[in-house]
Amino acid sequence: MALNTTGIPPLQFTALDDITAQYNKVRATFRSGRTRDVEYRKQQIRRLYWAIVDNAKLIELALNKDMGKSNFEANISEIDWCKQECLDAVDNLDKWIKDEGIPHMPLQFLAMKPRIRNEPLGVILNIGAYNFPFQLNVTPLVGAIAAGNTFVLKPSEISPHSAMVLKKIMDEALDPDCYVCFNGGIDETKHILEHKFDKIVFTGGKRTGTIIAQKAAETLTPVLLELGGQNPAFITRKGDLKIAARRLMWQKCLNAGQVCLSHNYALVERCVLNKFIEEVKKQYAEMMPQGAKASPDFSRIVNQGHFNRIKKMLDNSRGKIVMGGSMDETDFFIEPTVVLVDDINDSMVVEESFGPIWSIVPFDTLDEAINIANQVDPTPLALFAFGSDAETEKVINSVTSGGATINDGFFHAMLNPSPIGGIGSSGTGNYHGYFSFKAFSHQRSIAKVPTWADKLLRVRYMPYSASELKRHHRISEKKPNFDRNGQLVKGLKYWFAVLLSLGSKNAASFALRWGVLIALAVTLGLKRNSLGL
Ligand SMILES: NC(=O)c1ccc[n+]([C@@H]2O[C@H](COP(=O)([O-])OP(=O)(O)OC[C@H]3O[C@@H](n4cnc5c(N)ncnc54)[C@H](O)[C@@H]3O)[C@@H](O)[C@H]2O)c1
Ligand SMILES: CC1=C(/C=C/C(C)=C/C=C/C(C)=C/C=C/C=C(C)/C=C/C=C(C)/C=C/C=C(\C)C=O)C(C)(C)CCC1
């Protein structure tokens, strides 16, 4: 790739004919079996690792040009992340690739060597979002390579510098017969989608996600959808208000809140409302003493369209701005802004912010807060709870979400090996580390039936024999331990288990009780010995 004075050339769309030709090439290479070789996969991921390291400065530059992302954030949330994904895959692939046993297999079938083999799916298409262009595109790429697939990447055109650097990295580091990057807008993406893929990964908005899922359904292509949502935060009077304010502010300042996982609104117990708002202001002042506009750490909104969308959401609100509120359209700056609302139909609640603005909704009882969250978005991507253990447990059990963190922002998704994914309308499927490997593999069930076992299998052959069936049932039929009312039947087996476990309910009390019993027996034995009995 030729570099101009800024270091990165303007976004160049891939020609439609070229897309088809390169698609045919990666399809043919997959059929050739080249990507089945595990050493080959590891070598490709190692090359990718070094390409990320060697292009780190260019990645920083691209992210800065696309959305004013600071070098610090470019490193912790994109470069370091991608490097870690590569290393995790290379270090663990030999373990991941091994055939897996099948849990709870009845003893009599073990001779059939039942197992699961993770096999590559074929050609994977990844359509990426703009906000974390490296993390959100390289992570699926690593998983797809690790699982033995070929891969087509279509980065978001609204992070054009990042899209060009991603193409450079892939072109320079990876086997071009297997892994390709197509750049383009809607027309190019539509053309790509005319080709048959074995799985489509889409990260982006719900509206586009619906279009992609509909298109994929035409050819029964499975999808992994990473979408957005209205993520709630819960703060009760028993929570640490300072910690809640600090950590929530952090995730709304990271990438100027353009994070699918950040909170859209915070439900705050009314009796601590003013204190919490004061804490939020204090934390903002501490993190950005000269304000966000002057802070070298604060990103800009990616383009005019997203700037207008966020501004409109704020303009349409009937709530009261309690912090921030300033903007500068000339460089797409929007200040971290908090709006106090008392109507859950307010634009600040019902729309996805995907920016540095968020709302606070007061509540009087935790049940009320839970009802509000379930009304606003019953299946958000993430959820955050600050309160006592009992309260946070209640929140987690009463409001579902793709993932959840107690006492922090999206920590559950900051851990490379943890799976990330939505539920319901916030997404389908999950990935990261081993979970990417699984997402891009077919779990193929395999059995090998010994030829010598034919006599044992007599029961299944014609002419069917009632006596053979009776014998078969006698040997292998499992008996239920419950009655017709669904009640547990405390038969011989139950009482034997109680006796053996000494009535313990878990492994720790089992060990303790047996330990005490053995100690007692030993002490008694010693005593008898010393008495010469
Ligand atoms: N769950 C996650 O991991 C995750 C991560 C980042 C962003 N998001 C969500 O993504 C949204 C913001 O990102 P965005 O603006 O890049 O999303 P978007 O839906 O506008 O675009 C995503 C991708 O889809 C392509 N695209 C857009 N319109 C298309 C069409 N009509 N046909 C085919 N392809 C099309 C774009 O080129 C881009 O590559 C937010 O809703 C956010 O919550 C989710
Ligand atoms: C806490 C303990 C310790 C210390 C721990 C330390 C020092 C942790 C440092 C953590 C840092 C610097 C983390 C920063 C990470 C930022 C990340 C990974 C950002 C990720 C962004 C993501 C995933 C965005 C995703 C966006 C999506 C999906 C959509 O838009 C010890 C070790 C000192 C002791 C124990 C306790």
Coordinates of C-alpha atoms and ligand atoms in Angstrom, one line a residue:
M1 CA 0.0 0.0 0.0
A2 CA 1.5 3.4 -1.0
L3 CA 1.4 5.9 1.8
N4 CA 0.7 9.6 1.3
T5 CA 1.9 12.4 3.6
T6 CA -0.6 11.5 6.3
G7 CA 0.7 8.0 6.2
I8 CA -2.6 6.5 5.0
P9 CA -4.1 6.8 1.6
P10 CA -7.8 7.7 1.1
L11 CA -10.3 4.8 1.3
Q12 CA -10.4 2.9 -1.9
F13 CA -13.5 0.8 -2.7
T14 CA -12.8 -2.7 -4.0
A15 CA -14.2 -3.2 -7.5
L16 CA -17.2 -5.5 -7.7
D17 CA -15.5 -7.8 -10.2
D18 CA -12.5 -8.0 -8.0
I19 CA -14.7 -9.0 -5.0
T20 CA -16.2 -11.9 -7.0
A21 CA -12.8 -13.1 -8.2
Q22 CA -11.3 -13.0 -4.7
Y23 CA -14.3 -14.6 -3.2
N24 CA -13.9 -17.5 -5.7
K25 CA -10.3 -17.8 -4.8
V26 CA -10.9 -18.1 -1.0
R27 CA -13.7 -20.5 -1.6
A28 CA -11.4 -22.7 -3.8
T29 CA -8.6 -22.5 -1.2
F30 CA -10.9 -23.7 1.5
R31 CA -12.0 -26.6 -0.6
S32 CA -8.3 -27.5 -1.2
G33 CA -7.9 -28.1 2.6
R34 CA -5.0 -25.8 3.0
T35 CA -6.5 -24.2 6.2
R36 CA -7.0 -27.5 7.9
D37 CA -3.4 -27.8 8.8
V38 CA -3.0 -26.6 12.4
E39 CA 0.6 -25.5 12.0
Y40 CA -0.4 -23.3 9.0
R41 CA -3.2 -21.7 11.1
K42 CA -0.7 -20.9 13.9
Q43 CA 1.8 -19.5 11.5
Q44 CA -0.8 -17.2 10.0
I45 CA -1.9 -15.9 13.4
R46 CA 1.8 -15.3 14.4
R47 CA 2.3 -13.3 11.3
L48 CA -0.8 -11.3 12.1
Y49 CA 0.5 -10.6 15.6
W50 CA 3.7 -9.2 14.2
A51 CA 1.9 -7.2 11.6
I52 CA -0.2 -5.5 14.4
V53 CA 3.0 -4.8 16.3
D54 CA 4.8 -3.4 13.3
N55 CA 1.9 -1.3 12.2
A56 CA 1.1 0.0 15.7
K57 CA 2.0 3.6 14.8
L58 CA -0.2 3.5 11.7
I59 CA -3.1 2.0 13.8
E60 CA -2.8 4.9 16.3
L61 CA -2.7 7.4 13.4
A62 CA -5.8 5.8 11.7
L63 CA -7.8 5.8 14.9
N64 CA -6.8 9.4 15.6
K65 CA -7.9 10.5 12.2
D66 CA -11.1 8.6 12.2
M67 CA -12.5 9.6 15.6
G68 CA -9.8 11.5 17.5
K69 CA -9.0 8.4 19.5
S70 CA -6.0 9.0 21.8
N71 CA -2.9 6.8 21.4
F72 CA -3.5 5.5 24.9
E73 CA -7.0 4.2 24.1
A74 CA -5.7 2.9 20.7
N75 CA -3.3 0.8 22.7
I76 CA -5.3 -0.5 25.6
S77 CA -8.6 -1.1 23.8
E78 CA -7.4 -2.1 20.3
I79 CA -3.7 -2.9 19.8
D80 CA -3.1 -4.7 23.1
W81 CA -6.4 -6.4 22.7
C82 CA -5.7 -7.8 19.2
K83 CA -2.2 -8.9 20.3
Q84 CA -3.7 -10.8 23.2
E85 CA -6.3 -12.5 21.0
C86 CA -3.5 -13.7 18.7
L87 CA -1.4 -15.0 21.6
D88 CA -4.3 -16.7 23.3
A89 CA -5.1 -18.5 20.0
V90 CA -1.6 -19.5 19.3
D91 CA -0.9 -20.8 22.8
N92 CA -4.1 -22.8 23.1
L93 CA -5.0 -24.0 19.6
D94 CA -3.4 -27.4 20.2
K95 CA -5.8 -27.9 23.2
W96 CA -8.9 -26.4 21.4
I97 CA -8.4 -28.6 18.4
K98 CA -8.5 -31.9 20.3
D99 CA -11.6 -34.1 19.9
E100 CA -13.9 -33.6 23.0
G101 CA -15.5 -36.3 24.9
I102 CA -19.3 -36.1 25.4
P103 CA -20.5 -35.6 28.9
H104 CA -22.9 -38.0 30.6
M105 CA -22.5 -40.7 28.0
P106 CA -24.0 -44.0 29.3
L107 CA -21.3 -46.5 30.1
Q108 CA -22.5 -49.0 27.5
F109 CA -21.9 -46.6 24.6
L110 CA -18.3 -45.7 25.5
A111 CA -17.0 -48.5 23.2
M112 CA -18.4 -46.4 20.3
K113 CA -15.8 -43.7 21.1
P114 CA -18.4 -40.9 21.0
R115 CA -16.7 -37.6 20.5
I116 CA -17.0 -34.1 19.1
R117 CA -14.7 -32.9 16.5
N118 CA -14.5 -29.1 15.9
E119 CA -14.3 -28.7 12.1
P120 CA -14.0 -25.5 10.1
L121 CA -17.2 -24.1 8.7
G122 CA -15.8 -22.8 5.4
V123 CA -15.7 -19.2 4.3
I124 CA -16.6 -16.6 7.0
L125 CA -17.8 -13.1 6.2
N126 CA -17.2 -10.4 8.8
I127 CA -19.0 -7.0 8.5
G128 CA -17.6 -4.6 11.1
A129 CA -18.7 -1.6 13.0
Y130 CA -16.7 1.7 13.0
N131 CA -16.1 2.3 16.7
F132 CA -13.4 -0.2 17.6
P133 CA -12.3 -1.1 14.0
F134 CA -9.3 -3.2 15.0
Q135 CA -10.6 -5.0 18.0
L136 CA -14.0 -5.8 16.4
N137 CA -12.5 -7.0 13.1
V138 CA -9.2 -8.7 14.2
T139 CA -10.9 -10.7 17.0
P140 CA -13.2 -12.6 14.6
L141 CA -10.4 -12.9 12.1
V142 CA -8.2 -14.6 14.7
G143 CA -11.0 -17.0 15.7
A144 CA -11.8 -17.8 12.1
I145 CA -8.2 -18.6 11.2
A146 CA -7.8 -20.7 14.4
A147 CA -10.8 -22.7 13.5
G148 CA -9.5 -23.4 10.0
N149 CA -11.7 -21.2 7.9
T150 CA -11.0 -18.8 5.1
F151 CA -12.2 -15.2 5.8
V152 CA -13.6 -12.1 4.1
L153 CA -13.5 -8.8 6.0
K154 CA -15.6 -5.8 5.2
P155 CA -14.6 -3.0 7.6
S156 CA -16.9 0.0 8.2
E157 CA -16.4 2.7 5.6
I158 CA -17.0 5.4 8.2
S159 CA -13.7 4.7 9.8
P160 CA -11.9 5.0 6.4
H161 CA -8.3 5.3 7.7
S162 CA -8.7 2.2 9.9
A163 CA -10.3 0.3 7.0
M164 CA -7.2 1.0 4.8
V165 CA -4.8 0.0 7.6
L166 CA -6.7 -3.2 8.2
K167 CA -6.4 -4.0 4.5
K168 CA -2.7 -3.2 4.6
I169 CA -2.2 -5.5 7.6
M170 CA -4.1 -8.4 6.0
D171 CA -2.5 -8.0 2.6
E172 CA 1.0 -7.9 4.0
A173 CA 0.8 -10.5 6.7
L174 CA -1.7 -13.2 5.6
D175 CA -2.1 -15.7 2.8
P176 CA -4.0 -13.8 0.1
D177 CA -5.6 -17.1 -1.1
C178 CA -7.4 -17.4 2.2
Y179 CA -7.9 -14.1 3.9
V180 CA -9.1 -11.0 2.1
C181 CA -10.3 -7.5 2.9
F182 CA -12.8 -5.7 0.8
N183 CA -13.5 -2.1 1.3
G184 CA -16.7 -0.3 0.3
G185 CA -20.0 1.1 1.2
I186 CA -23.5 -0.3 1.0
D187 CA -23.3 -1.2 -2.7
E188 CA -20.1 -3.2 -2.2
T189 CA -21.5 -4.9 0.9
K190 CA -24.7 -5.8 -1.0
H191 CA -22.5 -7.3 -3.7
I192 CA -20.5 -9.3 -1.2
L193 CA -23.7 -10.6 0.3
E194 CA -24.7 -12.0 -3.1
H195 CA -22.1 -14.7 -2.5
K196 CA -22.6 -17.7 -0.4
F197 CA -20.9 -17.7 3.0
D198 CA -20.8 -20.4 5.7
K199 CA -21.2 -17.9 8.5
I200 CA -21.8 -14.2 8.6
V201 CA -20.6 -12.1 11.5
F202 CA -22.1 -8.7 11.8
T203 CA -21.3 -6.0 14.3
G204 CA -23.5 -2.9 14.1
G205 CA -26.9 -1.4 14.6
K206 CA -30.2 -3.4 14.9
R207 CA -31.6 -1.9 11.7
T208 CA -28.6 -3.0 9.6
G209 CA -28.5 -6.3 11.5
T210 CA -32.0 -7.1 10.4
I211 CA -31.1 -6.5 6.8
I212 CA -28.1 -8.8 7.1
A213 CA -30.1 -11.5 8.9
Q214 CA -32.8 -11.4 6.2
K215 CA -30.3 -11.7 3.4
A216 CA -28.5 -14.5 5.2
A217 CA -31.8 -16.3 5.7
E218 CA -32.3 -16.6 2.0
T219 CA -29.5 -19.1 1.8
L220 CA -29.9 -20.5 5.3
T221 CA -26.6 -19.0 6.3
P222 CA -25.9 -18.9 10.1
V223 CA -25.3 -15.5 11.6
L224 CA -23.4 -14.2 14.6
L225 CA -25.0 -10.8 15.3
E226 CA -23.3 -8.3 17.7
L227 CA -25.8 -5.5 18.0
G228 CA -26.6 -2.6 20.4
G229 CA -29.2 -1.8 22.9
Q230 CA -30.3 0.4 25.8
N231 CA -28.0 -0.8 28.6
P232 CA -29.1 0.1 32.1
A233 CA -27.1 0.8 35.2
F234 CA -28.6 0.4 38.6
I235 CA -27.4 2.4 41.6
T236 CA -29.0 2.0 45.0
R237 CA -28.3 3.8 48.3
K238 CA -26.3 0.8 49.4
G239 CA -23.9 1.1 46.4
D240 CA -20.6 3.0 46.5
L241 CA -21.7 6.2 44.9
K242 CA -18.2 7.5 44.2
I243 CA -17.1 4.2 42.6
A244 CA -20.3 4.0 40.6
A245 CA -19.9 7.6 39.3
R246 CA -16.2 7.2 38.5
R247 CA -16.6 3.9 36.7
L248 CA -19.7 4.8 34.7
M249 CA -18.1 8.1 33.7
W250 CA -15.1 6.2 32.5
Q251 CA -17.1 4.1 30.1
K252 CA -19.0 7.1 28.8
C253 CA -15.7 8.9 28.2
L254 CA -13.9 6.0 26.6
N255 CA -14.1 6.6 22.8
A256 CA -16.5 9.4 23.6
G257 CA -19.1 6.8 24.7
Q258 CA -19.1 5.2 21.2
V259 CA -19.1 1.8 22.9
C260 CA -22.0 -0.6 22.3
L261 CA -21.5 -1.8 25.9
S262 CA -21.7 1.5 27.7
H263 CA -24.8 2.4 29.7
N264 CA -27.6 4.3 28.1
Y265 CA -29.4 5.3 31.3
A266 CA -28.8 4.9 35.0
L267 CA -31.6 4.1 37.4
V268 CA -30.7 5.8 40.7
E269 CA -32.5 5.4 44.0
R270 CA -34.2 8.8 44.7
C271 CA -32.7 9.3 48.2
V272 CA -29.2 9.4 46.8
L273 CA -30.0 11.1 43.5
N274 CA -28.4 14.5 44.3
K275 CA -25.4 12.9 46.0
F276 CA -24.8 10.7 42.9
I277 CA -25.1 13.6 40.5
E278 CA -22.6 15.6 42.6
E279 CA -20.2 12.6 42.5
V280 CA -20.6 12.3 38.7
K281 CA -19.6 16.0 38.3
K282 CA -16.7 15.6 40.7
Q283 CA -15.4 12.5 38.8
Y284 CA -15.7 14.3 35.4
A285 CA -13.7 17.2 36.8
E286 CA -11.1 14.9 38.1
M287 CA -10.7 12.9 34.9
M288 CA -10.8 16.0 32.7
P289 CA -9.8 19.1 34.8
Q290 CA -9.8 21.4 31.7
G291 CA -13.0 19.8 30.4
A292 CA -13.4 17.2 27.7
K293 CA -12.8 19.6 24.8
A294 CA -9.3 20.3 25.9
S295 CA -8.6 16.8 27.1
P296 CA -6.1 14.9 24.9
D297 CA -7.9 11.7 26.1
F298 CA -11.3 12.5 24.7
S299 CA -12.4 11.2 21.2
R300 CA -14.6 12.9 18.7
I301 CA -17.9 11.7 17.2
V302 CA -17.0 9.8 14.0
N303 CA -19.0 11.9 11.5
Q304 CA -21.7 14.4 10.8
G305 CA -24.5 11.8 10.7
H306 CA -23.7 10.3 14.1
F307 CA -23.1 13.9 15.5
N308 CA -26.6 14.9 14.2
R309 CA -28.2 11.7 15.6
I310 CA -26.8 12.3 19.1
K311 CA -27.6 16.0 19.1
K312 CA -31.2 15.3 18.0
M313 CA -31.6 12.8 20.9
L314 CA -30.5 15.5 23.3
D315 CA -32.6 18.2 21.7
N316 CA -35.7 16.1 21.8
S317 CA -35.3 15.3 25.5
R318 CA -37.6 17.0 27.9
G319 CA -35.3 16.2 30.8
K320 CA -33.0 18.6 32.6
I321 CA -29.3 18.7 31.7
V322 CA -27.4 18.3 35.1
M323 CA -23.9 18.1 33.6
G324 CA -22.2 19.0 30.4
G325 CA -24.4 19.9 27.3
S326 CA -21.9 21.8 25.2
M327 CA -21.0 20.8 21.6
D328 CA -18.9 22.0 18.7
E329 CA -20.1 20.8 15.3
T330 CA -16.9 22.0 13.6
D331 CA -14.9 19.1 15.1
F332 CA -17.8 16.8 16.1
F333 CA -17.2 17.4 19.7
I334 CA -20.0 16.5 22.2
E335 CA -19.3 17.0 25.9
P336 CA -20.0 14.2 28.3
T337 CA -23.6 15.1 29.2
V338 CA -26.0 13.8 31.9
V339 CA -29.8 14.4 31.6
L340 CA -32.2 13.9 34.5
V341 CA -35.4 12.5 33.2
D342 CA -38.7 11.5 34.8
D343 CA -40.4 9.9 31.8
I344 CA -39.2 6.6 30.5
N345 CA -40.5 7.5 27.0
D346 CA -38.0 10.4 26.8
S347 CA -35.7 10.3 23.8
M348 CA -32.7 10.0 26.3
V349 CA -34.1 6.6 27.4
V350 CA -35.8 5.1 24.4
E351 CA -33.0 5.8 21.9
E352 CA -29.5 4.2 21.9
S353 CA -27.0 7.0 22.8
F354 CA -23.8 5.4 21.4
G355 CA -22.1 8.6 22.4
P356 CA -21.1 10.5 25.6
I357 CA -24.6 11.4 26.6
W358 CA -26.7 9.5 29.1
S359 CA -29.7 9.9 31.3
I360 CA -30.5 9.4 35.0
V361 CA -34.0 8.0 35.9
P362 CA -34.8 8.1 39.7
F363 CA -36.6 5.2 41.4
D364 CA -38.1 4.6 44.8
T365 CA -38.0 0.8 45.0
L366 CA -35.7 -1.7 43.4
D367 CA -38.8 -3.5 42.0
E368 CA -39.8 -0.3 40.2
A369 CA -36.3 0.0 38.8
I370 CA -36.4 -3.6 37.5
N371 CA -39.8 -3.0 35.9
I372 CA -38.5 0.1 34.1
A373 CA -35.4 -1.7 32.8
N374 CA -37.6 -4.6 31.5
Q375 CA -39.9 -2.1 29.8
V376 CA -37.2 0.0 28.2
D377 CA -35.3 -2.9 26.7
P378 CA -35.9 -6.5 27.9
T379 CA -32.7 -7.8 26.3
P380 CA -29.9 -5.2 26.5
L381 CA -26.3 -6.0 25.6
A382 CA -25.0 -5.2 29.0
L383 CA -26.1 -4.3 32.5
F384 CA -24.3 -2.7 35.5
A385 CA -25.3 -3.0 39.1
F386 CA -24.1 -1.0 42.1
G387 CA -25.7 -1.9 45.5
S388 CA -25.6 -4.5 48.2
D389 CA -24.9 -8.2 47.3
A390 CA -28.6 -9.0 47.7
E391 CA -29.6 -6.1 45.5
T392 CA -27.2 -6.7 42.7
E393 CA -28.0 -10.4 42.7
K394 CA -31.7 -9.5 42.5
V395 CA -31.1 -7.2 39.6
I396 CA -29.1 -9.8 37.7
N397 CA -31.8 -12.4 38.3
S398 CA -34.6 -10.1 37.3
V399 CA -33.2 -8.3 34.2
T400 CA -31.4 -10.3 31.6
S401 CA -28.6 -9.0 29.3
G402 CA -25.9 -10.2 27.0
G403 CA -23.4 -9.7 29.9
A404 CA -23.3 -8.0 33.2
T405 CA -20.8 -6.4 35.6
I406 CA -21.3 -5.7 39.3
N407 CA -19.6 -2.6 40.7
D408 CA -18.1 -1.5 37.4
G409 CA -18.6 -0.6 33.8
F410 CA -18.3 -3.4 31.2
F411 CA -15.5 -5.3 32.9
H412 CA -17.0 -8.6 31.9
A413 CA -16.2 -7.7 28.3
M414 CA -12.7 -6.4 29.0
L415 CA -11.4 -9.9 29.6
N416 CA -10.1 -11.4 26.4
P417 CA -11.1 -15.0 27.2
S418 CA -14.7 -14.2 28.3
P419 CA -17.4 -14.7 25.7
I420 CA -19.1 -11.5 24.5
G421 CA -22.5 -11.5 22.9
G422 CA -26.0 -10.3 23.1
I423 CA -29.3 -11.9 23.8
G424 CA -32.6 -11.4 22.0
S425 CA -32.5 -8.1 20.0
S426 CA -28.9 -7.2 21.2
G427 CA -27.5 -10.1 19.3
T428 CA -27.1 -13.8 18.6
G429 CA -24.1 -15.9 19.5
N430 CA -20.9 -14.9 21.1
Y431 CA -17.1 -14.8 20.5
H432 CA -13.6 -14.0 21.9
G433 CA -10.8 -16.5 22.5
Y434 CA -12.0 -20.1 22.8
F435 CA -15.6 -18.9 22.2
S436 CA -14.5 -17.6 18.8
F437 CA -13.0 -20.9 18.0
K438 CA -16.3 -22.6 18.8
A439 CA -18.3 -20.0 17.0
F440 CA -16.4 -20.6 13.8
S441 CA -16.3 -24.4 14.1
H442 CA -18.9 -27.0 13.4
Q443 CA -19.3 -29.3 16.4
R444 CA -19.3 -32.6 14.4
S445 CA -20.5 -35.6 16.4
I446 CA -18.5 -38.7 15.6
A447 CA -18.8 -42.4 16.7
K448 CA -16.8 -45.4 15.7
V449 CA -18.7 -48.6 16.3
P450 CA -16.5 -51.7 16.7
T451 CA -17.2 -54.5 14.2
W452 CA -17.1 -57.0 17.0
A453 CA -20.1 -55.4 18.7
D454 CA -22.6 -56.7 16.2
K455 CA -23.9 -59.4 18.5
L456 CA -24.6 -56.8 21.2
L457 CA -26.5 -54.7 18.7
R458 CA -28.8 -57.6 17.7
V459 CA -31.8 -55.9 19.2
R460 CA -32.0 -53.2 16.5
Y461 CA -32.0 -55.6 13.6
M462 CA -35.0 -57.2 11.8
P463 CA -36.7 -59.4 12.4
Y464 CA -37.4 -57.5 15.6
S465 CA -37.6 -59.6 18.6
A466 CA -39.6 -58.9 21.7
S467 CA -37.4 -61.0 23.9
E468 CA -34.3 -59.1 22.7
L469 CA -36.0 -55.8 23.5
K470 CA -36.9 -57.0 27.0
R471 CA -33.3 -58.0 27.6
H472 CA -32.0 -54.7 26.2
H473 CA -34.3 -52.8 28.5
R474 CA -33.2 -54.9 31.5
I475 CA -29.6 -54.0 30.8
S476 CA -29.7 -50.4 29.7
E477 CA -33.0 -48.7 30.5
K478 CA -32.5 -45.9 33.0
K479 CA -35.1 -45.7 35.8
P480 CA -36.5 -42.3 36.8
N481 CA -36.0 -41.1 40.4
F482 CA -39.3 -39.1 40.4
D483 CA -43.0 -39.9 40.4
R484 CA -45.8 -38.7 38.2
N485 CA -46.2 -35.5 40.2
G486 CA -42.6 -34.6 39.6
Q487 CA -41.7 -35.4 43.2
L488 CA -38.3 -37.0 44.0
V489 CA -38.7 -40.7 45.0
K490 CA -36.4 -41.4 48.0
G491 CA -35.6 -45.0 47.1
L492 CA -32.7 -47.2 48.1
K493 CA -30.3 -45.3 45.9
Y494 CA -31.2 -42.0 47.5
W495 CA -30.7 -43.2 51.1
F496 CA -27.5 -44.9 50.1
A497 CA -26.2 -41.6 48.6
V498 CA -27.2 -39.7 51.8
L499 CA -25.4 -42.3 53.9
L500 CA -22.3 -42.1 51.8
S501 CA -22.2 -38.3 51.7
L502 CA -23.0 -38.1 55.4
G503 CA -25.9 -35.8 54.5
S504 CA -23.6 -33.1 53.1
K505 CA -24.9 -30.8 50.4
N506 CA -21.6 -29.8 48.7
A507 CA -18.0 -31.0 48.2
A508 CA -16.6 -28.9 51.0
S509 CA -19.0 -30.2 53.7
F510 CA -18.5 -33.7 52.2
A511 CA -14.7 -33.5 52.8
L512 CA -15.2 -31.9 56.2
R513 CA -17.6 -34.5 57.5
W514 CA -15.6 -37.4 56.2
G515 CA -12.4 -35.8 57.6
V516 CA -14.0 -35.5 61.1
L517 CA -15.3 -39.1 60.9
I518 CA -11.9 -40.4 59.9
A519 CA -10.2 -38.3 62.6
L520 CA -12.6 -39.6 65.2
A521 CA -12.1 -43.2 64.1
V522 CA -8.3 -42.8 64.2
T523 CA -8.4 -41.2 67.7
L524 CA -10.7 -43.9 69.0
G525 CA -8.4 -46.5 67.5
L526 CA -5.3 -45.0 69.1
K527 CA -7.1 -44.8 72.5
R528 CA -8.1 -48.5 72.3
N529 CA -4.5 -49.3 71.5
S530 CA -3.1 -47.3 74.4
L531 CA -5.6 -49.0 76.7
G532 CA -4.5 -52.4 75.3
L533 CA -8.0 -53.3 74.2
Ligands
LIG1 N1 -22.4 -5.8 20.1 C1 -21.3 -5.3 19.7 O1 -20.2 -5.9 19.9 C2 -21.2 -3.9 19.0 C3 -20.0 -3.4 18.8 C4 -19.9 -2.1 18.1 C5 -21.1 -1.5 17.7 N2 -22.3 -2.1 17.9 C6 -23.5 -1.4 17.5 O2 -23.3 -0.8 16.2 C7 -24.0 0.4 16.0 C8 -23.0 1.5 15.6 O3 -22.1 1.0 14.6 P1 -22.2 1.4 13.1 O4 -22.7 2.8 12.9 O5 -20.9 1.1 12.5 O6 -23.3 0.4 12.6 P2 -24.0 0.2 11.2 O7 -25.1 -0.8 11.4 O8 -24.4 1.5 10.6 O9 -22.8 -0.4 10.2 C9 -22.2 -1.6 10.5 C10 -21.7 -2.2 9.2 O10 -22.8 -2.5 8.3 C11 -22.5 -1.9 7.0 N3 -23.8 -1.5 6.5 C12 -24.5 -0.4 6.8 N4 -25.7 -0.3 6.2 C13 -25.8 -1.4 5.4 C14 -26.8 -2.0 4.5 N5 -27.9 -1.3 4.3 N6 -26.5 -3.2 3.9 C15 -25.3 -3.8 4.2 N7 -24.4 -3.3 5.0 C16 -24.6 -2.2 5.6 C17 -21.6 -0.8 7.2 O11 -20.8 -0.6 6.1 C18 -20.7 -1.3 8.4 O12 -19.7 -2.1 7.9 C19 -24.6 0.7 17.4 O13 -25.9 0.4 17.4 C20 -23.8 -0.2 18.3 O14 -24.5 -0.5 19.5 C21 -22.4 -3.3 18.5
LIG2 C1 -7.7 -5.0 40.2 C2 -6.6 -5.8 40.6 C3 -5.3 -5.6 40.1 C4 -5.0 -4.7 39.0 C5 -5.5 -4.7 37.8 C6 -5.2 -3.8 36.8 C7 -4.0 -2.9 36.9 C8 -6.0 -3.6 35.7 C9 -5.8 -2.7 34.6 C10 -6.6 -2.7 33.6 C11 -6.7 -1.8 32.5 C12 -5.6 -0.8 32.2 C13 -7.6 -2.0 31.6 C14 -8.0 -1.3 30.5 C15 -8.7 -1.9 29.6 C16 -9.5 -1.4 28.5 C17 -10.0 -2.2 27.7 C18 -9.6 -3.6 27.6 C19 -11.0 -1.7 26.8 C20 -11.8 -2.6 26.1 C21 -12.8 -2.1 25.2 C22 -13.7 -3.0 24.8 C23 -13.8 -4.4 25.1 C24 -14.7 -2.4 23.9 C25 -15.6 -3.1 23.3 C26 -16.6 -2.5 22.5 C27 -17.6 -3.1 21.9 C28 -17.7 -4.6 21.9 C29 -18.6 -2.5 21.3 O1 -18.6 -1.3 21.0 C30 -4.1 -6.4 40.6 C31 -3.6 -7.3 39.5 C32 -3.1 -5.4 40.9 C33 -4.4 -7.2 41.9 C34 -5.7 -7.8 41.9 C35 -6.8 -6.8 41.7

